[in-house]
mmCIF file of C-alpha atoms and ligand atoms in Angstrom:
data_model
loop_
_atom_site.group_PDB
_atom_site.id
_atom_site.type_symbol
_atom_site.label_atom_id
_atom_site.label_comp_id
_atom_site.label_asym_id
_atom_site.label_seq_id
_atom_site.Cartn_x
_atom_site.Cartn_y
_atom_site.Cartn_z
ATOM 1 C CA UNK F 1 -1.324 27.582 -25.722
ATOM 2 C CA UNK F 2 -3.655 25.510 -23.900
ATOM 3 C CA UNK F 3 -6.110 28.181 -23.673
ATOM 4 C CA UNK F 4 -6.126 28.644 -27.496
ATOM 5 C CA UNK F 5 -6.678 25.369 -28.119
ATOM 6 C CA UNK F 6 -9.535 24.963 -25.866
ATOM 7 C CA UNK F 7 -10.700 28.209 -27.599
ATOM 8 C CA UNK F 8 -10.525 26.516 -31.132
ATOM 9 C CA UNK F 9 -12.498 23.461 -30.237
ATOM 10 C CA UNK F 10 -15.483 25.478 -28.583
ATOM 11 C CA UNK F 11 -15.248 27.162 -32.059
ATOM 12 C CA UNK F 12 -15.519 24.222 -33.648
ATOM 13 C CA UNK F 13 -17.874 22.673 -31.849
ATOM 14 C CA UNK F 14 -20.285 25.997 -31.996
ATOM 15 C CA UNK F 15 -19.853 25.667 -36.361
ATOM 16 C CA UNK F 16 -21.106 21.952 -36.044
ATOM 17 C CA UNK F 17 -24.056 23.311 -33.712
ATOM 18 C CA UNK F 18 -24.984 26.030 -36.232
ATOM 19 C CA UNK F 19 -24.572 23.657 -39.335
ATOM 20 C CA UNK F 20 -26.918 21.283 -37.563
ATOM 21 C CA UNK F 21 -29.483 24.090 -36.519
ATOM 22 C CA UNK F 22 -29.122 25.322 -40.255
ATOM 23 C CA UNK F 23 -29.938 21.868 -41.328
ATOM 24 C CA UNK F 24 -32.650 21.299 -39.535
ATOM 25 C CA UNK F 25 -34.347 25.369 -40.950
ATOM 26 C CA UNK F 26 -33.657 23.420 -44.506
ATOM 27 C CA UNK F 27 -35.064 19.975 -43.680
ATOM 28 C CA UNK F 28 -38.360 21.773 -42.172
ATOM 29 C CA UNK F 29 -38.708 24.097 -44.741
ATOM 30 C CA UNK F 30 -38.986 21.603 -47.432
ATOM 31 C CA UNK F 31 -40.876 19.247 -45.245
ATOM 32 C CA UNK F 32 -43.840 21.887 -44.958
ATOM 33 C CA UNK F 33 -43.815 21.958 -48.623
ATOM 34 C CA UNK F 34 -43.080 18.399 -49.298
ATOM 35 C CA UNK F 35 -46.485 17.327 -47.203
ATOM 36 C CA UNK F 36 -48.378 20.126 -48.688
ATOM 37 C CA UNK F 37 -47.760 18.882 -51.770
ATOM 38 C CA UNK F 38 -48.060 14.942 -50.703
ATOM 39 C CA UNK F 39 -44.683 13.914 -51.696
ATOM 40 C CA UNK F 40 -43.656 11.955 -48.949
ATOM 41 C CA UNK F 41 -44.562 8.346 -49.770
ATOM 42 C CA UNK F 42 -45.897 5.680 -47.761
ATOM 43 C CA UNK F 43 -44.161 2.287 -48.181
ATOM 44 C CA UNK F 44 -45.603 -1.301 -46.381
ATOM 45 C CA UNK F 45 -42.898 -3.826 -45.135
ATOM 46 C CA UNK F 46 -44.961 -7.357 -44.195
ATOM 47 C CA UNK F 47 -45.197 -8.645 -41.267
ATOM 48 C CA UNK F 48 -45.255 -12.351 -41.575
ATOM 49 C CA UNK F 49 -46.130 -15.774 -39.839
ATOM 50 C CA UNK F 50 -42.963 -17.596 -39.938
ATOM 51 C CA UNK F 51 -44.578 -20.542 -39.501
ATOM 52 C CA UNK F 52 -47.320 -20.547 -42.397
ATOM 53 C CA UNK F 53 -45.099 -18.513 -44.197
ATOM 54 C CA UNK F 54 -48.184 -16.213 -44.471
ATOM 55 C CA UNK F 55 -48.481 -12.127 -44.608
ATOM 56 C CA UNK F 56 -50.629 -11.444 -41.152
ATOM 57 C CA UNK F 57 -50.166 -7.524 -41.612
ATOM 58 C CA UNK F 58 -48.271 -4.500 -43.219
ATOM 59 C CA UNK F 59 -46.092 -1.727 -41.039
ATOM 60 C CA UNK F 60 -46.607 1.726 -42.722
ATOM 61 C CA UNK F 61 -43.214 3.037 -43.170
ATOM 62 C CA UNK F 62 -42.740 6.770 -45.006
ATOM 63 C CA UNK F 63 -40.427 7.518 -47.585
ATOM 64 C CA UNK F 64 -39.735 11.024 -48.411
ATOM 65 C CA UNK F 65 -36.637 11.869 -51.480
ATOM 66 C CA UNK F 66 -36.891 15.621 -51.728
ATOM 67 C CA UNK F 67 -35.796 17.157 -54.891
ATOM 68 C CA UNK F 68 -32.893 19.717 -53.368
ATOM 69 C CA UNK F 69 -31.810 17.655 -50.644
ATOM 70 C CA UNK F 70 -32.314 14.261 -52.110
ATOM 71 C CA UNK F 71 -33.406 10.839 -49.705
ATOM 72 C CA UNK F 72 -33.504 11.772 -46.113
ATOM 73 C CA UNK F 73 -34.551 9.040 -43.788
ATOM 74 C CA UNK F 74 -37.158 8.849 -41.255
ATOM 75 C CA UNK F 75 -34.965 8.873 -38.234
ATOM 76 C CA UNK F 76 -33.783 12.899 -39.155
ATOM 77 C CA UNK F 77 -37.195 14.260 -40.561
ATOM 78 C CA UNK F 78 -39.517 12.863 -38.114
ATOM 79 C CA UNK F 79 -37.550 14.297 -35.415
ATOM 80 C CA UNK F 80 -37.830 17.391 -37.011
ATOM 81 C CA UNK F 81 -41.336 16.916 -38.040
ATOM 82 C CA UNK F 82 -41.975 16.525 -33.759
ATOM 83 C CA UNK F 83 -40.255 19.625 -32.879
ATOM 84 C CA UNK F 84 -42.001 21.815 -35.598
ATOM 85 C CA UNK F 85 -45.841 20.475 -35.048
ATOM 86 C CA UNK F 86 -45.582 19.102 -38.823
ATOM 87 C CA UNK F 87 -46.038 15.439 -37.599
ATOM 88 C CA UNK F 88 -49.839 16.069 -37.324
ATOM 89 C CA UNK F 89 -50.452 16.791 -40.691
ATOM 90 C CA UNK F 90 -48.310 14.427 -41.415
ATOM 91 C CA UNK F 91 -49.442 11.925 -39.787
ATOM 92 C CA UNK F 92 -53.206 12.335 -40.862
ATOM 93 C CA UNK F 93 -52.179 12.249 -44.252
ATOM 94 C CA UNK F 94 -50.567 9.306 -44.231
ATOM 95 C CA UNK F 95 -53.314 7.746 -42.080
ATOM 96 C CA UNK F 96 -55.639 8.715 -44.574
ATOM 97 C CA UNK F 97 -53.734 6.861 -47.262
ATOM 98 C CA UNK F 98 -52.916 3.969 -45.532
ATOM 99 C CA UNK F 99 -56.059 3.169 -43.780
ATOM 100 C CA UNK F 100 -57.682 3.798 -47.738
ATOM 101 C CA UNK F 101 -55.036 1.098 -48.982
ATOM 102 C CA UNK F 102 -55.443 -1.499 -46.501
ATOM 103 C CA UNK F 103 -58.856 -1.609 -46.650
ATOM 104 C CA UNK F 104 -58.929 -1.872 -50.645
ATOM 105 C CA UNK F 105 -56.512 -4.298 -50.731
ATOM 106 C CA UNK F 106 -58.462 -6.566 -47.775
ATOM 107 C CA UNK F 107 -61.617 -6.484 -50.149
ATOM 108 C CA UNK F 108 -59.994 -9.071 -52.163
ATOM 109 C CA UNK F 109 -58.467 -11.427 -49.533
ATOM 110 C CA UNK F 110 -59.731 -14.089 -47.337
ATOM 111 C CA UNK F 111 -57.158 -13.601 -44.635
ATOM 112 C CA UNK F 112 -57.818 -9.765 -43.937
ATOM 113 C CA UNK F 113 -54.302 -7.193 -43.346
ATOM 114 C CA UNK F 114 -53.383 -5.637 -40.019
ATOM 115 C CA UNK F 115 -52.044 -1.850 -40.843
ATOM 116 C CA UNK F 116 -49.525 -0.716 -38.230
ATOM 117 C CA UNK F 117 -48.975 2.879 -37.633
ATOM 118 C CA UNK F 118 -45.899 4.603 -36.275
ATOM 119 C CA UNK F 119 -47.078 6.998 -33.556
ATOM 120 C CA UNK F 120 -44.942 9.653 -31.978
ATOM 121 C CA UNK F 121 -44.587 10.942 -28.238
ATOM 122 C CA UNK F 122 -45.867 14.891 -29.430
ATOM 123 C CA UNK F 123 -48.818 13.565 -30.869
ATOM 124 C CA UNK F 124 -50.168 12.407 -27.173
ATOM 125 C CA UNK F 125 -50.248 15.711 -25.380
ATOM 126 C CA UNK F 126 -53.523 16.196 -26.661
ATOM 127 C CA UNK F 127 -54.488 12.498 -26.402
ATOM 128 C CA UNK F 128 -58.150 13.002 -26.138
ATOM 129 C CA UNK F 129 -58.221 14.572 -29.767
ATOM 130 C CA UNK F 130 -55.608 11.837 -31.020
ATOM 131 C CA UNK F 131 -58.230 9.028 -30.196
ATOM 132 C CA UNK F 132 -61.465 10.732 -31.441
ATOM 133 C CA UNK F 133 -58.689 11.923 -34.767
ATOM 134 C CA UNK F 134 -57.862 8.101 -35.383
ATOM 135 C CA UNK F 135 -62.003 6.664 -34.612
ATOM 136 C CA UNK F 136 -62.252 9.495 -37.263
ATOM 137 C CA UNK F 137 -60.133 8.178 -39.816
ATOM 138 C CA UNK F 138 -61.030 4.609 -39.463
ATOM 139 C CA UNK F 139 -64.677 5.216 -40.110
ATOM 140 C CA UNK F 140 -63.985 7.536 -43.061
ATOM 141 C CA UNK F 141 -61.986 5.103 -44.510
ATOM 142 C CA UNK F 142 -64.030 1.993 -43.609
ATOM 143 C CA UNK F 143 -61.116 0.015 -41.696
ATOM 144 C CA UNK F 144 -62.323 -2.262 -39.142
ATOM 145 C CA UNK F 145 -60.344 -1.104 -35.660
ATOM 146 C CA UNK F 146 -59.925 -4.810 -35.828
ATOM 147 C CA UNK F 147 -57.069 -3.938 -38.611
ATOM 148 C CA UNK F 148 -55.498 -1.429 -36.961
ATOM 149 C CA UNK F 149 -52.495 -1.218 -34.854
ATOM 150 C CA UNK F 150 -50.631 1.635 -33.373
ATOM 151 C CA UNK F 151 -47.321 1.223 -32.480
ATOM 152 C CA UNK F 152 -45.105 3.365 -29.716
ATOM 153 C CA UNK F 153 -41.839 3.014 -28.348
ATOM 154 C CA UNK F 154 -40.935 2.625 -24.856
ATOM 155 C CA UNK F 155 -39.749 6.299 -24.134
ATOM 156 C CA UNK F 156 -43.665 7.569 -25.861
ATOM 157 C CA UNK F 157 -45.274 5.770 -22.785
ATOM 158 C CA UNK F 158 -42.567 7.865 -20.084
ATOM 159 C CA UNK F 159 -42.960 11.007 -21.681
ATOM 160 C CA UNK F 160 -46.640 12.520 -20.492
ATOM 161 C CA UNK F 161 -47.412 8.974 -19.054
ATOM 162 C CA UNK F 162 -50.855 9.487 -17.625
ATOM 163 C CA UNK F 163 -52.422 11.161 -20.948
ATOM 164 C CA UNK F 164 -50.757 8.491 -22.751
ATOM 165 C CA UNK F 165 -51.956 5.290 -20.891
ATOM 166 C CA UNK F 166 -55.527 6.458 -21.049
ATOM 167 C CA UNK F 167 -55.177 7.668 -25.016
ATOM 168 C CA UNK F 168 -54.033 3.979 -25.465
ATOM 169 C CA UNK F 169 -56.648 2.783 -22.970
ATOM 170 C CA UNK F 170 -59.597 3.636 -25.051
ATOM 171 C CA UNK F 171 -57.617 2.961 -28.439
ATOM 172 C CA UNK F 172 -57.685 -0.951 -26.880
ATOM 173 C CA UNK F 173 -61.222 -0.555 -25.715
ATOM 174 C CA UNK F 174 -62.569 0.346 -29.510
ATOM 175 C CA UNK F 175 -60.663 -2.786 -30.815
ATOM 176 C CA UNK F 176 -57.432 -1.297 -31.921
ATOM 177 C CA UNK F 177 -53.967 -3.222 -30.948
ATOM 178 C CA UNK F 178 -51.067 -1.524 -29.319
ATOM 179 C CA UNK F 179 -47.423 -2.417 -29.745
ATOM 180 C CA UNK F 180 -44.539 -1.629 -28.432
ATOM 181 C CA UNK F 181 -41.975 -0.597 -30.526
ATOM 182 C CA UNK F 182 -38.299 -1.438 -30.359
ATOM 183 C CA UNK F 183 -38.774 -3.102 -27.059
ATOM 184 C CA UNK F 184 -36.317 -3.824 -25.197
ATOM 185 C CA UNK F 185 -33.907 -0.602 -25.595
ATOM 186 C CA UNK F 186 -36.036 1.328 -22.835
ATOM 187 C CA UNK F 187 -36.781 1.183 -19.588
ATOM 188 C CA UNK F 188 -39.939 -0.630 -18.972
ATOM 189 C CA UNK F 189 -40.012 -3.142 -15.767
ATOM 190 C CA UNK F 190 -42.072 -6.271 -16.136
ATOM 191 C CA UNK F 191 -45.075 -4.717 -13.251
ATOM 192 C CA UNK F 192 -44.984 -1.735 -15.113
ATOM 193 C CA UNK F 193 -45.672 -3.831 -18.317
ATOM 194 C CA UNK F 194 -48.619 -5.348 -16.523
ATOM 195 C CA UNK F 195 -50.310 -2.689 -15.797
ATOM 196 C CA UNK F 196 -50.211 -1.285 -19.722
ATOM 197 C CA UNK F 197 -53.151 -1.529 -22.066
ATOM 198 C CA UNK F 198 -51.016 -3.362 -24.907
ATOM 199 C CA UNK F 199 -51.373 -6.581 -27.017
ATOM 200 C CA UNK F 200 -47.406 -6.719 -28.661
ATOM 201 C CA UNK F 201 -43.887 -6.395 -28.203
ATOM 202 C CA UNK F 202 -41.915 -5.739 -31.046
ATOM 203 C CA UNK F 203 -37.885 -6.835 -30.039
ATOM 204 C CA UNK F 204 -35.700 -4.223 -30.943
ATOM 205 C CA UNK F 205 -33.602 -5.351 -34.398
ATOM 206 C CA UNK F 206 -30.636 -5.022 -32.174
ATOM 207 C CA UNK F 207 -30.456 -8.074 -30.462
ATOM 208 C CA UNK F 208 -31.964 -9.865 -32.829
ATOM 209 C CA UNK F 209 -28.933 -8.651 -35.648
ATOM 210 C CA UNK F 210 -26.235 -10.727 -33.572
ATOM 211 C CA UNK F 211 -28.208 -14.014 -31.753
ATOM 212 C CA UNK F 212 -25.451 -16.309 -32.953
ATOM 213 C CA UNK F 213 -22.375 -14.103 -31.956
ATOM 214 C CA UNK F 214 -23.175 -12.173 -29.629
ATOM 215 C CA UNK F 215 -24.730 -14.382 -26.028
ATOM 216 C CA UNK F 216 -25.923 -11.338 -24.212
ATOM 217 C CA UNK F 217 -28.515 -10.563 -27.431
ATOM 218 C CA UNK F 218 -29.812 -14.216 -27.228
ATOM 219 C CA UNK F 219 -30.359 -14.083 -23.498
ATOM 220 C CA UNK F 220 -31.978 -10.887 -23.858
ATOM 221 C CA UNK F 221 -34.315 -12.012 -27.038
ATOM 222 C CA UNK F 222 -35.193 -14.728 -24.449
ATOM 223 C CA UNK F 223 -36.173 -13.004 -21.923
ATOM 224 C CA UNK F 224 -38.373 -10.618 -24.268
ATOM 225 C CA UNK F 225 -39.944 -13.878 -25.611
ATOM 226 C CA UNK F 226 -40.438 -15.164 -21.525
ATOM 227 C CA UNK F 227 -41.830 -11.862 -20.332
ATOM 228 C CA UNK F 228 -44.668 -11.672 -23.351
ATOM 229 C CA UNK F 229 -45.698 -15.125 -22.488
ATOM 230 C CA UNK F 230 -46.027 -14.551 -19.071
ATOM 231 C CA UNK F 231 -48.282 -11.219 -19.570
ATOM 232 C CA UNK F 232 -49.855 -13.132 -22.360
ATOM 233 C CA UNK F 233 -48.690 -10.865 -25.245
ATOM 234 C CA UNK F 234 -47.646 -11.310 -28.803
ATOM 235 C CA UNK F 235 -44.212 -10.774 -29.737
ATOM 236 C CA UNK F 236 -42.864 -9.684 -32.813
ATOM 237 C CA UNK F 237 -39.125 -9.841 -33.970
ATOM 238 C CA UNK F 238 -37.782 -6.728 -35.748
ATOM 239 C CA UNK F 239 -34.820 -7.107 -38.370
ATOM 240 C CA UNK F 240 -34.962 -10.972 -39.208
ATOM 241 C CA UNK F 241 -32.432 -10.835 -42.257
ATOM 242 C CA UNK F 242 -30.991 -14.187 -41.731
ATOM 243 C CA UNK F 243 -32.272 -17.595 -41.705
ATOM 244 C CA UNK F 244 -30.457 -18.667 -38.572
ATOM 245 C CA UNK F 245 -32.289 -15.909 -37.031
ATOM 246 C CA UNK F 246 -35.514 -17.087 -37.979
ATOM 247 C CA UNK F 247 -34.729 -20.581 -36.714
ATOM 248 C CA UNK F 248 -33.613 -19.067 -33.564
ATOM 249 C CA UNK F 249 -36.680 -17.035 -33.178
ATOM 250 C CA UNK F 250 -39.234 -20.439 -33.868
ATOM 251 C CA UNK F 251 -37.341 -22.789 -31.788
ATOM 252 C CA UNK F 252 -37.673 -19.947 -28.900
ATOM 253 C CA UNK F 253 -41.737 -19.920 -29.945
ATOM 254 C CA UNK F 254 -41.508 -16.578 -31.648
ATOM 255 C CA UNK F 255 -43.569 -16.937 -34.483
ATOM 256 C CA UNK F 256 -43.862 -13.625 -35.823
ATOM 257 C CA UNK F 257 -41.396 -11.746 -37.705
ATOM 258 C CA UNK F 258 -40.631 -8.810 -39.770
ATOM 259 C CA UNK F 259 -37.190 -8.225 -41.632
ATOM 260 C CA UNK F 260 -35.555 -8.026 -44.953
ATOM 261 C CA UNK F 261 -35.325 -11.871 -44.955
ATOM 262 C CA UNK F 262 -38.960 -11.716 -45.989
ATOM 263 C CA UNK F 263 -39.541 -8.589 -47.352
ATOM 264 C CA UNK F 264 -38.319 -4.902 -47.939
ATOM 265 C CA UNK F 265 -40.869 -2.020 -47.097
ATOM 266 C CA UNK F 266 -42.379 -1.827 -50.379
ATOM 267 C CA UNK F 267 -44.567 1.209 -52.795
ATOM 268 C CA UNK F 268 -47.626 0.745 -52.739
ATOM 269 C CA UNK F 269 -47.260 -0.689 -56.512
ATOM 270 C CA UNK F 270 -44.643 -3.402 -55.081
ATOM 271 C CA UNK F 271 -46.518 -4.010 -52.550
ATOM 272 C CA UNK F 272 -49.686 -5.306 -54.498
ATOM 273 C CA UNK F 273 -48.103 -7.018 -57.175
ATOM 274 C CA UNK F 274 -46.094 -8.905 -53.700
ATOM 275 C CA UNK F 275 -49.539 -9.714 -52.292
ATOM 276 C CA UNK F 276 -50.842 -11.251 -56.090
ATOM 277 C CA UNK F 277 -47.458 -13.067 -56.405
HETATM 278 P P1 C2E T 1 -39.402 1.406 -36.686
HETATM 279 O O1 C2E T 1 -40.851 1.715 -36.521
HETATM 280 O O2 C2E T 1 -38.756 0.599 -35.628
HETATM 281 O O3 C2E T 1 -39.275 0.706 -38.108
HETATM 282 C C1 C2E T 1 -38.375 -0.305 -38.430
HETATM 283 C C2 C2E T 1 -37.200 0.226 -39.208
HETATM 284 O O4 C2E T 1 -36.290 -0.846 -39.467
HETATM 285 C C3 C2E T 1 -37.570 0.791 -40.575
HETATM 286 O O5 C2E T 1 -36.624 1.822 -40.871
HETATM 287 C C4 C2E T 1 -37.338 -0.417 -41.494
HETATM 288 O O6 C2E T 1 -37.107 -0.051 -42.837
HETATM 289 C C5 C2E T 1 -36.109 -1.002 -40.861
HETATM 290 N N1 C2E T 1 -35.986 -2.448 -41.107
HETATM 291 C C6 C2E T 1 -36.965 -3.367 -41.274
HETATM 292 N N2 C2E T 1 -36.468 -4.596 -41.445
HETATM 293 C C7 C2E T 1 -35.123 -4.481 -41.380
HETATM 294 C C8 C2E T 1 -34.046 -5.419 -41.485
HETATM 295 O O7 C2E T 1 -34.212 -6.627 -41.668
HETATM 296 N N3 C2E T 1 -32.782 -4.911 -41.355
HETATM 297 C C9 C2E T 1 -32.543 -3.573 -41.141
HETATM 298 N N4 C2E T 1 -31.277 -3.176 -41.046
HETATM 299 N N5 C2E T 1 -33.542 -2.682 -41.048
HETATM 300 C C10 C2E T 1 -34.815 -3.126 -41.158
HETATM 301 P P2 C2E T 1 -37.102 3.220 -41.464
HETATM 302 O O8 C2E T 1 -38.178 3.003 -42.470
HETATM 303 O O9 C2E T 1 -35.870 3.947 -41.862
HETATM 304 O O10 C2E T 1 -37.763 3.937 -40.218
HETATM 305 C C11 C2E T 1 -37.019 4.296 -39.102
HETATM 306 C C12 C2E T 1 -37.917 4.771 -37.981
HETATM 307 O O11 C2E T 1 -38.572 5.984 -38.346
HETATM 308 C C13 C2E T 1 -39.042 3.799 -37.643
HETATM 309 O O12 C2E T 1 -38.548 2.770 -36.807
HETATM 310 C C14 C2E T 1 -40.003 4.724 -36.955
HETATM 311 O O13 C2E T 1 -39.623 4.916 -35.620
HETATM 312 C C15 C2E T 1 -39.814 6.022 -37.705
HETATM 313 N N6 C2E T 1 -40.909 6.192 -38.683
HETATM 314 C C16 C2E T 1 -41.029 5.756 -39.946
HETATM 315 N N7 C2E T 1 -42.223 6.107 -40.484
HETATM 316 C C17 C2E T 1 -42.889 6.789 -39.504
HETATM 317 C C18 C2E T 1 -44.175 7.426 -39.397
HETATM 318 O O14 C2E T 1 -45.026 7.388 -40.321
HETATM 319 N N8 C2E T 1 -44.463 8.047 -38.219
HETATM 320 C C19 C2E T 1 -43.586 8.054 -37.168
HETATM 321 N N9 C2E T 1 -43.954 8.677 -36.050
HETATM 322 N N10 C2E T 1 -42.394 7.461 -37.227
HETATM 323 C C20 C2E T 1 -42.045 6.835 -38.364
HETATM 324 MG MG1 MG T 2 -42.437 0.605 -36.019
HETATM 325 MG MG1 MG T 3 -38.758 -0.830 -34.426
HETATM 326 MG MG1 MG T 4 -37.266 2.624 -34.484
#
């Protein structure tokens, strides 16, 4: 009886494998076609000074609603778009557009934009065409490396370390910024941080959700503040929705936020008519 059951669940359990195999075949069929035909958006959410109440910069965020299977988020098709090699086009088309944007949109501001890029781990293990791809880009579209930022996440910098560092090495040298992306939830140990050629950490939106309730988060949000100070970083908090968290963040020196409490990622049409407002 046991034995049967046992023998059901493996069944089961095989089904949800195949269903989520068969998913993934669907989500990377349409997402060859939906970046062939440029249908996956790019939205901006601001990054602000919480202090002057000023936009410093815009993250480039992609939104992608497919006509058969409707909205899917980020966090399933870039996975996808890693396994299958489609992140590179993707990528270079939304690099195109973005870097395009920002620079349009800085020809009629005094206070220029910073752009910030999402880049995945796949797209270092040929890190010597990734920089000369993005010096590329920038001079095509005529953005200043000064207004550009890549951000990676903690587990990017473990995966193919060496090829990394160096890729994000000369990115720094040619006057690009590097952040770190939803800091906090890896594994990096303050000498390790030291050693990195990076200019941000961005704290994960997870401990900055529950300051008020939760005491671990705020000790932790702390210590992320603390640790960029002492290695002379910026620091960036991720998911500011509330306005106890933003007086949290400034009486603990953080001056730089990003988080529905300001602003949405926005279209590109949202987006200008927020920067006229
Ligand atoms: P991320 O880079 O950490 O981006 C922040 C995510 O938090 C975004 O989700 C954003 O919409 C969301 N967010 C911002 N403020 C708030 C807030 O106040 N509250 C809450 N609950 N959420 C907030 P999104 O757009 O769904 O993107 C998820 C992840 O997908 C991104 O995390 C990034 O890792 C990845 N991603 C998105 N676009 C790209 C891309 O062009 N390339 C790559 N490689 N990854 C991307
Ligand atoms: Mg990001
Ligand atoms: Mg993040
Ligand atoms: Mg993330």
């Amino acid at each position: 009886e046991a034995k049967k059951q046992g023998g059901n669940r493996v069944v089961v359990f095989d089904e949800l494998i195949n269903k989520d195999k068969s998913d993934r075949l669907r989500i990377e069929a349409r997402l060859r076609k939906a970046i062939q035909k440029k249908e996956i958006a790019v939205y901006y959410q601001p990054k602000m000074n919480a202090i002057t109440n000023k936009i410093t910069g815009v993250e480039a965020l992609l939104r992608w609603n497919d006509q058969e299977l409707g909205f899917v988020p980020p966090d399933q098709f870039i996975p996808v778009a890693e396994e299958t090699g489609l992140i590179h086009p993707l990528w270079e088309c939304t690099m195109r557009e973005a870097c395009t944007q920002i620079r349009k949109w800085n020809e009629k501001r005094e206070d220029p934009l910073c752009l910030a890029v999402n880049f995945s781990a796949r797209q270092f293990q040929d890190s010597e065409l990734l920089v000369s791809k993005v010096k590329e880009i920038l001079t095509e579209c005529w953005l200043t490396p000064e207004y550009f930022e890549v951000e990676i996440t903690e587990s990017t910098l473990f995966i193919q370390s060496e090829e990394t560092i160096m890729a994000l090495k000369h990115l720094k040298e040619y006057g690009i910024s590097i952040s770190i992306d939803d800091f906090g939830t890896g594994y990096s140990s303050l000498n390790y941080l030291k050693t990195l050629p990076i200019n941000c950490l961005k704290i994960d939106r997870s401990f900055i959700q529950d300051l008020q309730t939760d005491g671990s988060n705020s000790e932790i949000t702390d210590a992320i503040i603390n640790m960029a100070r002492s290695l002379k970083l910026q620091v960036v908090a991720e998911g500011v929705e509330e306005e106890y968290q933003k007086e949290y963040l400034l009486k603990n020196e953080c001056w730089h936020m990003q988080g529905y409490l300001f602003s949405k990622p926005l279209s590109k049409n949202d987006m200008e008519k927020y920067l006229n407002q």
